[in-house]
Tab-separated table of C-alpha atoms and ligand atoms in Angstrom:
chain	number	residue	atom	x	y	z
A	1	MET	CA	112.698	71.918	-61.281
A	2	SER	CA	112.614	74.627	-63.908
A	3	THR	CA	111.951	78.196	-63.044
A	4	SER	CA	109.070	80.585	-63.675
A	5	VAL	CA	109.351	84.338	-64.187
A	6	ALA	CA	106.529	86.832	-63.781
A	7	LEU	CA	106.462	90.550	-64.428
A	8	THR	CA	103.579	92.655	-63.161
A	9	LYS	CA	103.229	96.306	-64.191
A	10	VAL	CA	106.973	96.662	-64.654
A	11	TYR	CA	108.186	100.187	-65.452
A	12	LYS	CA	111.580	101.618	-66.247
A	13	ARG	CA	112.394	105.310	-66.041
A	14	TYR	CA	115.690	107.023	-66.698
A	15	GLY	CA	115.116	110.308	-64.869
A	16	ASP	CA	111.979	111.810	-66.429
A	17	VAL	CA	112.051	109.521	-69.436
A	18	GLU	CA	109.912	106.404	-69.194
A	19	VAL	CA	111.129	103.667	-71.544
A	20	ILE	CA	109.170	100.623	-70.262
A	21	HIS	CA	105.502	101.426	-69.738
A	22	GLY	CA	104.062	98.812	-67.394
A	23	ILE	CA	104.688	95.331	-68.721
A	24	ASP	CA	102.825	92.225	-67.577
A	25	LEU	CA	104.299	88.911	-68.578
A	26	GLN	CA	104.196	85.293	-67.434
A	27	ILE	CA	107.030	82.935	-68.378
A	28	ASP	CA	106.418	79.284	-67.580
A	29	PRO	CA	109.083	76.906	-66.235
A	30	GLY	CA	111.317	75.590	-69.008
A	31	GLU	CA	109.956	77.915	-71.675
A	32	PHE	CA	112.103	79.401	-74.422
A	33	VAL	CA	110.790	82.949	-74.649
A	34	VAL	CA	111.962	85.424	-77.278
A	35	PHE	CA	111.660	89.199	-76.869
A	36	VAL	CA	111.557	90.655	-80.351
A	37	GLY	CA	111.076	94.177	-81.624
A	38	PRO	CA	112.823	97.001	-83.449
A	39	SER	CA	115.967	98.608	-82.089
A	40	GLY	CA	115.272	100.834	-79.081
A	41	CYS	CA	111.950	99.186	-78.112
A	42	GLY	CA	113.267	98.185	-74.673
A	43	LYS	CA	114.325	94.541	-75.092
A	44	SER	CA	117.739	94.907	-73.433
A	45	THR	CA	116.349	97.115	-70.692
A	46	LEU	CA	113.722	94.514	-69.836
A	47	LEU	CA	116.279	91.709	-69.854
A	48	ARG	CA	118.705	93.699	-67.721
A	49	MET	CA	115.989	94.376	-65.146
A	50	ILE	CA	115.284	90.641	-64.940
A	51	ALA	CA	119.039	89.990	-64.575
A	52	GLY	CA	119.395	92.604	-61.852
A	53	LEU	CA	121.796	94.751	-63.877
A	54	GLU	CA	119.308	97.628	-63.989
A	55	PRO	CA	117.021	98.779	-61.151
A	56	ILE	CA	113.265	98.318	-61.664
A	57	SER	CA	111.413	101.667	-61.404
A	58	GLY	CA	107.981	100.201	-60.690
A	59	GLY	CA	106.075	96.929	-60.512
A	60	ASP	CA	107.194	93.467	-59.463
A	61	LEU	CA	109.588	90.865	-60.768
A	62	LEU	CA	108.922	87.378	-59.429
A	63	ILE	CA	111.208	84.409	-59.990
A	64	ASP	CA	109.651	81.150	-58.807
A	65	ASN	CA	107.002	83.281	-57.096
A	66	GLN	CA	109.593	85.131	-55.020
A	67	ARG	CA	109.904	88.917	-55.367
A	68	MET	CA	113.325	89.719	-56.777
A	69	ASN	CA	113.287	93.501	-57.313
A	70	GLU	CA	115.937	94.177	-54.674
A	71	MET	CA	117.844	90.895	-54.978
A	72	PRO	CA	121.456	91.451	-56.142
A	73	ALA	CA	122.197	90.099	-59.626
A	74	ALA	CA	124.600	87.453	-58.345
A	75	LYS	CA	121.911	85.915	-56.139
A	76	ARG	CA	119.169	85.575	-58.757
A	77	GLY	CA	120.487	82.351	-60.266
A	78	ILE	CA	120.685	83.918	-63.698
A	79	ALA	CA	123.441	83.778	-66.317
A	80	MET	CA	123.537	86.143	-69.262
A	81	VAL	CA	125.140	85.839	-72.696
A	82	PHE	CA	125.795	89.047	-74.616
A	83	GLN	CA	126.436	89.963	-78.221
A	84	SER	CA	130.085	90.756	-77.454
A	85	TYR	CA	131.698	87.614	-76.086
A	86	ALA	CA	134.139	89.550	-73.867
A	87	LEU	CA	136.458	86.563	-73.394
A	88	TYR	CA	139.751	87.119	-71.579
A	89	PRO	CA	142.308	87.146	-74.422
A	90	HIS	CA	145.273	86.017	-72.295
A	91	MET	CA	143.437	82.996	-70.853
A	92	SER	CA	142.826	79.591	-72.420
A	93	VAL	CA	139.278	78.471	-73.142
A	94	TYR	CA	139.446	76.273	-70.049
A	95	GLN	CA	140.511	79.215	-67.891
A	96	ASN	CA	137.829	81.408	-69.413
A	97	LEU	CA	135.224	78.847	-68.444
A	98	ALA	CA	136.676	78.251	-64.972
A	99	PHE	CA	137.372	81.872	-64.016
A	100	GLY	CA	133.939	82.822	-62.677
A	101	LEU	CA	133.787	79.655	-60.567
A	102	GLU	CA	137.270	80.244	-59.147
A	103	THR	CA	136.225	83.745	-58.136
A	104	ALA	CA	133.169	82.234	-56.451
A	105	LYS	CA	135.497	79.827	-54.576
A	106	VAL	CA	133.979	76.668	-56.038
A	107	PRO	CA	136.267	73.694	-55.172
A	108	LYS	CA	138.743	72.755	-57.937
A	109	PRO	CA	137.437	69.220	-58.658
A	110	GLU	CA	133.919	70.589	-59.075
A	111	ILE	CA	135.159	73.351	-61.380
A	112	HIS	CA	136.879	70.723	-63.489
A	113	GLN	CA	133.740	68.630	-63.667
A	114	ARG	CA	131.522	71.588	-64.645
A	115	VAL	CA	133.948	72.835	-67.299
A	116	GLN	CA	134.233	69.351	-68.813
A	117	ARG	CA	130.466	68.958	-68.907
A	118	ALA	CA	129.916	72.371	-70.534
A	119	ALA	CA	132.661	71.625	-73.078
A	120	GLU	CA	130.980	68.319	-73.859
A	121	ILE	CA	127.542	69.892	-74.295
A	122	LEU	CA	128.960	72.551	-76.618
A	123	ARG	CA	131.397	70.175	-78.347
A	124	ILE	CA	134.392	72.402	-77.656
A	125	GLU	CA	136.477	69.809	-75.742
A	126	PRO	CA	139.265	69.875	-78.355
A	127	LEU	CA	139.522	73.659	-77.942
A	128	LEU	CA	140.021	73.889	-74.176
A	129	LYS	CA	143.727	74.693	-74.410
A	130	ARG	CA	143.365	77.375	-77.078
A	131	ARG	CA	143.327	81.124	-76.619
A	132	PRO	CA	140.253	83.079	-77.840
A	133	LYS	CA	142.172	84.519	-80.793
A	134	GLN	CA	142.737	80.966	-82.048
A	135	LEU	CA	138.975	80.417	-82.304
A	136	SER	CA	136.409	81.240	-84.993
A	137	GLY	CA	133.529	83.599	-84.205
A	138	GLY	CA	131.132	80.710	-83.679
A	139	GLN	CA	133.567	78.918	-81.371
A	140	ARG	CA	134.032	82.088	-79.319
A	141	GLN	CA	130.299	82.485	-78.975
A	142	ARG	CA	130.127	78.862	-77.809
A	143	VAL	CA	132.708	79.589	-75.125
A	144	ALA	CA	130.643	82.588	-74.027
A	145	ILE	CA	127.614	80.298	-73.725
A	146	GLY	CA	129.831	77.797	-71.883
A	147	ARG	CA	130.612	80.429	-69.278
A	148	ALA	CA	126.890	80.680	-68.624
A	149	ILE	CA	126.419	76.889	-68.482
A	150	VAL	CA	129.166	76.279	-65.882
A	151	ARG	CA	127.383	78.589	-63.473
A	152	GLU	CA	124.406	76.189	-63.518
A	153	PRO	CA	121.880	79.040	-63.495
A	154	ARG	CA	118.135	78.682	-63.079
A	155	ILE	CA	117.572	80.972	-66.042
A	156	PHE	CA	119.608	81.776	-69.151
A	157	LEU	CA	119.322	85.233	-70.673
A	158	PHE	CA	120.645	85.961	-74.166
A	159	ASP	CA	120.924	89.489	-75.561
A	160	GLU	CA	121.337	89.330	-79.359
A	161	PRO	CA	124.105	86.726	-78.998
A	162	LEU	CA	124.363	85.963	-82.716
A	163	SER	CA	124.420	89.496	-84.139
A	164	ASN	CA	128.199	89.451	-84.648
A	165	LEU	CA	128.180	86.229	-86.670
A	166	ASP	CA	127.813	85.862	-90.425
A	167	ALA	CA	124.510	84.663	-91.835
A	168	GLU	CA	125.456	81.006	-92.227
A	169	LEU	CA	126.900	80.723	-88.743
A	170	ARG	CA	123.875	82.468	-87.274
A	171	VAL	CA	121.626	79.756	-88.671
A	172	GLN	CA	123.924	77.061	-87.273
A	173	MET	CA	124.147	78.636	-83.801
A	174	ARG	CA	120.378	79.159	-83.776
A	175	VAL	CA	119.957	75.408	-84.085
A	176	GLU	CA	122.620	74.792	-81.410
A	177	ILE	CA	120.979	77.085	-78.896
A	178	ALA	CA	117.610	75.440	-79.557
A	179	LYS	CA	119.269	72.046	-78.948
A	180	LEU	CA	120.902	73.358	-75.798
A	181	HIS	CA	117.472	74.311	-74.547
A	182	ASN	CA	116.153	70.834	-75.317
A	183	ASP	CA	119.092	69.219	-73.508
A	184	LEU	CA	119.145	71.414	-70.410
A	185	GLY	CA	115.439	72.222	-70.088
A	186	ASN	CA	116.131	75.540	-68.341
A	187	THR	CA	113.953	78.592	-68.713
A	188	MET	CA	115.579	80.785	-71.352
A	189	ILE	CA	114.859	84.352	-72.439
A	190	TYR	CA	116.356	85.396	-75.753
A	191	VAL	CA	116.412	88.924	-77.148
A	192	THR	CA	116.649	89.636	-80.868
A	193	HIS	CA	115.511	92.192	-83.433
A	194	ASP	CA	115.382	89.384	-86.011
A	195	GLN	CA	111.890	87.987	-86.457
A	196	VAL	CA	113.240	84.862	-88.178
A	197	GLU	CA	115.254	83.994	-85.065
A	198	ALA	CA	112.146	84.609	-82.987
A	199	MET	CA	109.949	82.430	-85.203
A	200	THR	CA	112.405	79.533	-85.377
A	201	MET	CA	113.576	79.422	-81.758
A	202	ALA	CA	110.699	80.461	-79.519
A	203	ASP	CA	108.065	78.525	-77.628
A	204	LYS	CA	106.596	81.941	-76.938
A	205	ILE	CA	107.307	85.258	-78.630
A	206	VAL	CA	106.851	88.615	-76.926
A	207	VAL	CA	106.592	91.383	-79.539
A	208	LEU	CA	107.663	94.735	-78.112
A	209	GLN	CA	107.380	98.217	-79.521
A	210	GLY	CA	108.137	101.500	-77.770
A	211	GLY	CA	108.314	99.923	-74.321
A	212	ILE	CA	104.996	98.101	-74.460
A	213	VAL	CA	104.011	94.514	-75.306
A	214	GLU	CA	102.122	94.387	-78.610
A	215	GLN	CA	101.361	90.646	-78.522
A	216	VAL	CA	102.438	87.443	-76.792
A	217	GLY	CA	101.984	84.068	-78.419
A	218	ALA	CA	103.417	80.985	-80.071
A	219	PRO	CA	105.160	81.746	-83.390
A	220	LEU	CA	102.313	80.471	-85.578
A	221	GLU	CA	99.695	82.224	-83.455
A	222	LEU	CA	101.403	85.518	-84.222
A	223	TYR	CA	101.721	84.623	-87.893
A	224	ASN	CA	98.121	83.471	-88.244
A	225	LYS	CA	96.374	85.886	-85.915
A	226	PRO	CA	98.326	89.123	-85.440
A	227	VAL	CA	96.272	91.377	-83.177
A	228	ASN	CA	97.381	94.567	-84.872
A	229	ARG	CA	99.052	95.975	-87.925
A	230	PHE	CA	102.425	96.323	-86.229
A	231	VAL	CA	102.674	92.623	-85.382
A	232	ALA	CA	101.271	91.699	-88.799
A	233	GLY	CA	104.011	93.682	-90.520
A	234	PHE	CA	106.783	92.630	-88.164
A	235	ILE	CA	106.260	88.864	-88.183
A	236	GLY	CA	106.681	87.061	-91.491
A	237	SER	CA	109.092	87.372	-94.381
A	238	PRO	CA	108.560	88.712	-96.997
A	239	LYS	CA	106.350	91.210	-95.215
A	240	MET	CA	102.576	91.215	-95.312
A	241	ASN	CA	101.084	93.457	-98.010
A	242	PHE	CA	98.929	96.325	-96.760
A	243	LEU	CA	96.329	97.871	-99.074
A	244	ASP	CA	94.139	100.874	-98.318
A	245	GLY	CA	90.449	100.158	-98.521
A	246	LYS	CA	87.110	100.870	-96.949
A	247	VAL	CA	84.104	98.951	-95.743
A	248	ALA	CA	81.197	99.100	-98.204
A	249	GLY	CA	78.131	96.890	-98.151
A	250	GLY	CA	79.760	94.701	-95.499
A	251	LYS	CA	82.648	93.954	-97.850
A	252	VAL	CA	86.142	95.397	-98.111
A	253	GLN	CA	86.314	97.706	-101.119
A	254	LEU	CA	89.794	97.829	-102.678
A	255	GLY	CA	89.796	99.877	-105.875
A	256	SER	CA	87.306	98.122	-108.151
A	257	SER	CA	87.317	94.854	-106.170
A	258	ALA	CA	84.912	94.153	-103.339
A	259	ILE	CA	86.098	91.323	-101.135
A	260	ASP	CA	83.536	89.367	-99.176
A	261	LEU	CA	85.426	88.238	-96.095
A	262	GLN	CA	82.554	86.038	-94.914
A	263	ARG	CA	83.126	87.669	-91.532
A	264	PRO	CA	82.484	91.170	-90.147
A	265	ALA	CA	84.776	93.708	-91.849
A	266	GLY	CA	84.192	96.722	-89.583
A	267	ALA	CA	81.851	99.702	-89.403
A	268	GLU	CA	80.167	100.572	-92.699
A	269	GLY	CA	82.055	103.323	-94.550
A	270	SER	CA	85.127	103.201	-92.291
A	271	PRO	CA	88.630	103.209	-93.766
A	272	VAL	CA	90.553	99.968	-93.245
A	273	THR	CA	93.906	98.467	-94.061
A	274	PHE	CA	93.625	95.161	-95.820
A	275	GLY	CA	96.477	92.732	-95.140
A	276	VAL	CA	97.518	89.682	-97.121
A	277	ARG	CA	100.801	87.788	-96.986
A	278	PRO	CA	102.741	87.414	-100.258
A	279	GLU	CA	102.558	83.608	-99.957
A	280	HIS	CA	98.758	83.719	-99.711
A	281	ILE	CA	98.209	85.388	-103.062
A	282	THR	CA	97.722	83.267	-106.151
A	283	LEU	CA	97.465	84.088	-109.859
A	284	ARG	CA	95.606	80.866	-110.584
A	285	GLU	CA	92.211	81.503	-112.054
A	286	GLY	CA	89.260	80.066	-110.155
A	287	SER	CA	91.046	79.919	-106.808
A	288	GLY	CA	89.812	82.267	-104.091
A	289	VAL	CA	88.321	85.647	-104.889
A	290	LYS	CA	89.690	88.461	-106.985
A	291	LEU	CA	91.978	90.806	-105.059
A	292	ALA	CA	93.118	93.159	-107.821
A	293	ASP	CA	94.320	93.549	-111.398
A	294	VAL	CA	98.068	93.989	-111.162
A	295	ARG	CA	101.009	94.720	-113.413
A	296	ILE	CA	104.264	92.828	-112.813
A	297	ASP	CA	107.145	95.285	-112.277
A	298	LEU	CA	109.940	93.014	-111.140
A	299	VAL	CA	110.598	89.279	-110.914
A	300	GLU	CA	113.092	87.713	-108.499
A	301	HIS	CA	114.106	84.120	-109.150
A	302	LEU	CA	115.163	82.492	-105.891
A	303	GLY	CA	115.254	78.971	-107.330
A	304	GLY	CA	112.833	77.322	-104.928
A	305	SER	CA	110.412	80.220	-105.214
A	306	THR	CA	109.714	83.267	-107.341
A	307	MET	CA	109.012	86.703	-105.932
A	308	LEU	CA	106.856	89.055	-107.961
A	309	TYR	CA	106.726	92.772	-107.268
A	310	ALA	CA	103.554	94.200	-108.764
A	311	THR	CA	101.351	97.310	-108.747
A	312	THR	CA	97.557	97.303	-108.570
A	313	THR	CA	95.541	99.369	-111.070
A	314	ASP	CA	94.972	101.957	-108.351
A	315	GLY	CA	98.702	102.251	-107.785
A	316	GLN	CA	99.296	100.195	-104.626
A	317	PRO	CA	102.371	97.940	-104.415
A	318	LEU	CA	101.824	94.211	-103.975
A	319	THR	CA	104.397	91.463	-103.373
A	320	ILE	CA	103.462	87.969	-104.493
A	321	ALA	CA	105.447	84.873	-103.501
A	322	MET	CA	105.040	81.853	-105.770
A	323	GLU	CA	106.432	78.374	-105.356
A	324	GLY	CA	108.899	77.067	-107.903
A	325	GLN	CA	110.326	78.781	-110.965
A	326	GLN	CA	107.754	80.959	-112.699
A	327	GLN	CA	108.373	82.510	-116.099
A	328	ILE	CA	106.523	85.821	-116.142
A	329	ALA	CA	107.500	88.745	-118.354
A	330	LEU	CA	107.821	92.214	-116.884
A	331	GLY	CA	104.830	94.406	-117.646
A	332	THR	CA	102.421	91.449	-117.796
A	333	ASN	CA	98.930	92.193	-116.480
A	334	VAL	CA	97.507	89.478	-114.248
A	335	ILE	CA	94.748	89.003	-111.702
A	336	ALA	CA	95.733	88.406	-108.091
A	337	HIS	CA	93.420	86.172	-106.050
A	338	VAL	CA	93.151	85.566	-102.317
A	339	ASP	CA	91.446	83.157	-99.979
A	340	PRO	CA	89.329	85.466	-97.741
A	341	ALA	CA	90.071	83.227	-94.741
A	342	ARG	CA	93.755	84.088	-95.087
A	343	THR	CA	93.377	87.843	-95.104
A	344	HIS	CA	93.545	90.433	-92.351
A	345	VAL	CA	91.705	93.696	-91.818
A	346	PHE	CA	92.911	96.468	-89.538
A	347	GLY	CA	90.869	99.465	-88.423
A	348	ALA	CA	92.092	103.049	-88.347
A	349	ASP	CA	93.494	102.360	-84.843
A	350	GLY	CA	95.653	99.542	-86.285
A	351	LYS	CA	93.750	96.828	-84.409
A	352	ALA	CA	92.653	93.689	-86.233
A	353	THR	CA	88.893	93.770	-86.787
B	401	ADP	P1	116.663	97.579	-77.429
B	401	ADP	O1	117.507	96.625	-76.650
B	401	ADP	O2	115.287	97.063	-77.707
B	401	ADP	O3	117.317	98.057	-78.683
B	401	ADP	P2	117.061	99.295	-75.134
B	401	ADP	O4	116.426	98.498	-74.054
B	401	ADP	O5	118.538	99.283	-75.203
B	401	ADP	O6	116.429	98.893	-76.534
B	401	ADP	O7	116.588	100.818	-74.999
B	401	ADP	C1	115.238	101.167	-74.804
B	401	ADP	C2	115.126	102.668	-74.685
B	401	ADP	O8	115.737	103.114	-73.483
B	401	ADP	C3	115.810	103.422	-75.815
B	401	ADP	O9	115.000	104.502	-76.184
B	401	ADP	C4	117.101	103.891	-75.183
B	401	ADP	O10	117.541	105.092	-75.776
B	401	ADP	C5	116.709	104.098	-73.743
B	401	ADP	N1	117.849	103.888	-72.818
B	401	ADP	C6	118.561	102.764	-72.671
B	401	ADP	N2	119.510	102.899	-71.723
B	401	ADP	C7	119.401	104.173	-71.268
B	401	ADP	C8	120.099	104.937	-70.276
B	401	ADP	N3	121.094	104.419	-69.566
B	401	ADP	N4	119.694	106.206	-70.098
B	401	ADP	C9	118.664	106.735	-70.800
B	401	ADP	N5	117.965	106.056	-71.732
B	401	ADP	C10	118.321	104.801	-71.976
B	402	MG	MG1	119.398	95.833	-77.094
């Protein structure tokens, strides 16, 4: 009963300026899909075209295999939740939830039933009589989500709904929205610039940059096998380290270290970018192969882990994440090791080799 969405060669132009450059995407029924990418990459534009709030300049939008390009927004069976809650300040929570249904001439008893059910799902029943100004930020955002639920849409769209909340509340609401998806089972598309939200919430992540799709995949697929340097640097926190190197004798030459990847590294003599995540570097002798001699410049104690900021002998910065509480003096010289299987190599074009 859930709904599929398909985009084929979808373009968006504002006058002469093209901002979405032909996107193909398949969203399966009941999937939680996250569009993630830096500000201005086209996430909202794409979402608004799916919602029907923005005309599609080229290509096709199919919802349940039916072409929707010209279908008015109200008839697409979609409800959208925005970053700004835009609740009516003079209305109670109940009235805020009921308003859209009243306008649509839904019978009163049914409105009551839908509002009660949404309030139950979101656990805001005790708040129904309050005005928005008597609610916390998280409660307001829940009411905004409630307004989407009462419409019983086929698809939920979220555009950075948690950006106005403080860090702690964001984590809490992230879990609530994930639960909501589990409970309702609807297809949901969620836009964020925050890769942690994308990693924790998505069945499928769509990484966008400059109006194109860089990669589509499950969170761990993107983490383990980024197809290019952009995705490698965007997904994962702290960020992947990138070191300049070149291919020599079938190995990756980084300063005085030659790393045998035990897989093809690229064309002999070509410049490459070597990528390794901070959590995949170890200082333990005898584990993996030598990456570089490094000097420790800064140590961050996070309690559960220790972050080391180091510099290689040829002057390249390297972040190392270690479990637990490590006592390392600044200025110490150590040897960083890596497991070749957990490293990445990108050619001059940025593509993973
Ligand atoms: P995101 O949501 O990823 O931050 P947007 O989808 O809002 O990005 O914007 C994508 C690009 O389209 C940006 O370069 C933005 O400047 C441009 N854009 C958005 N809306 C308009 C508009 N109404 N007219 C012209 N350009 C626009
Ligand atoms: Mg946006």
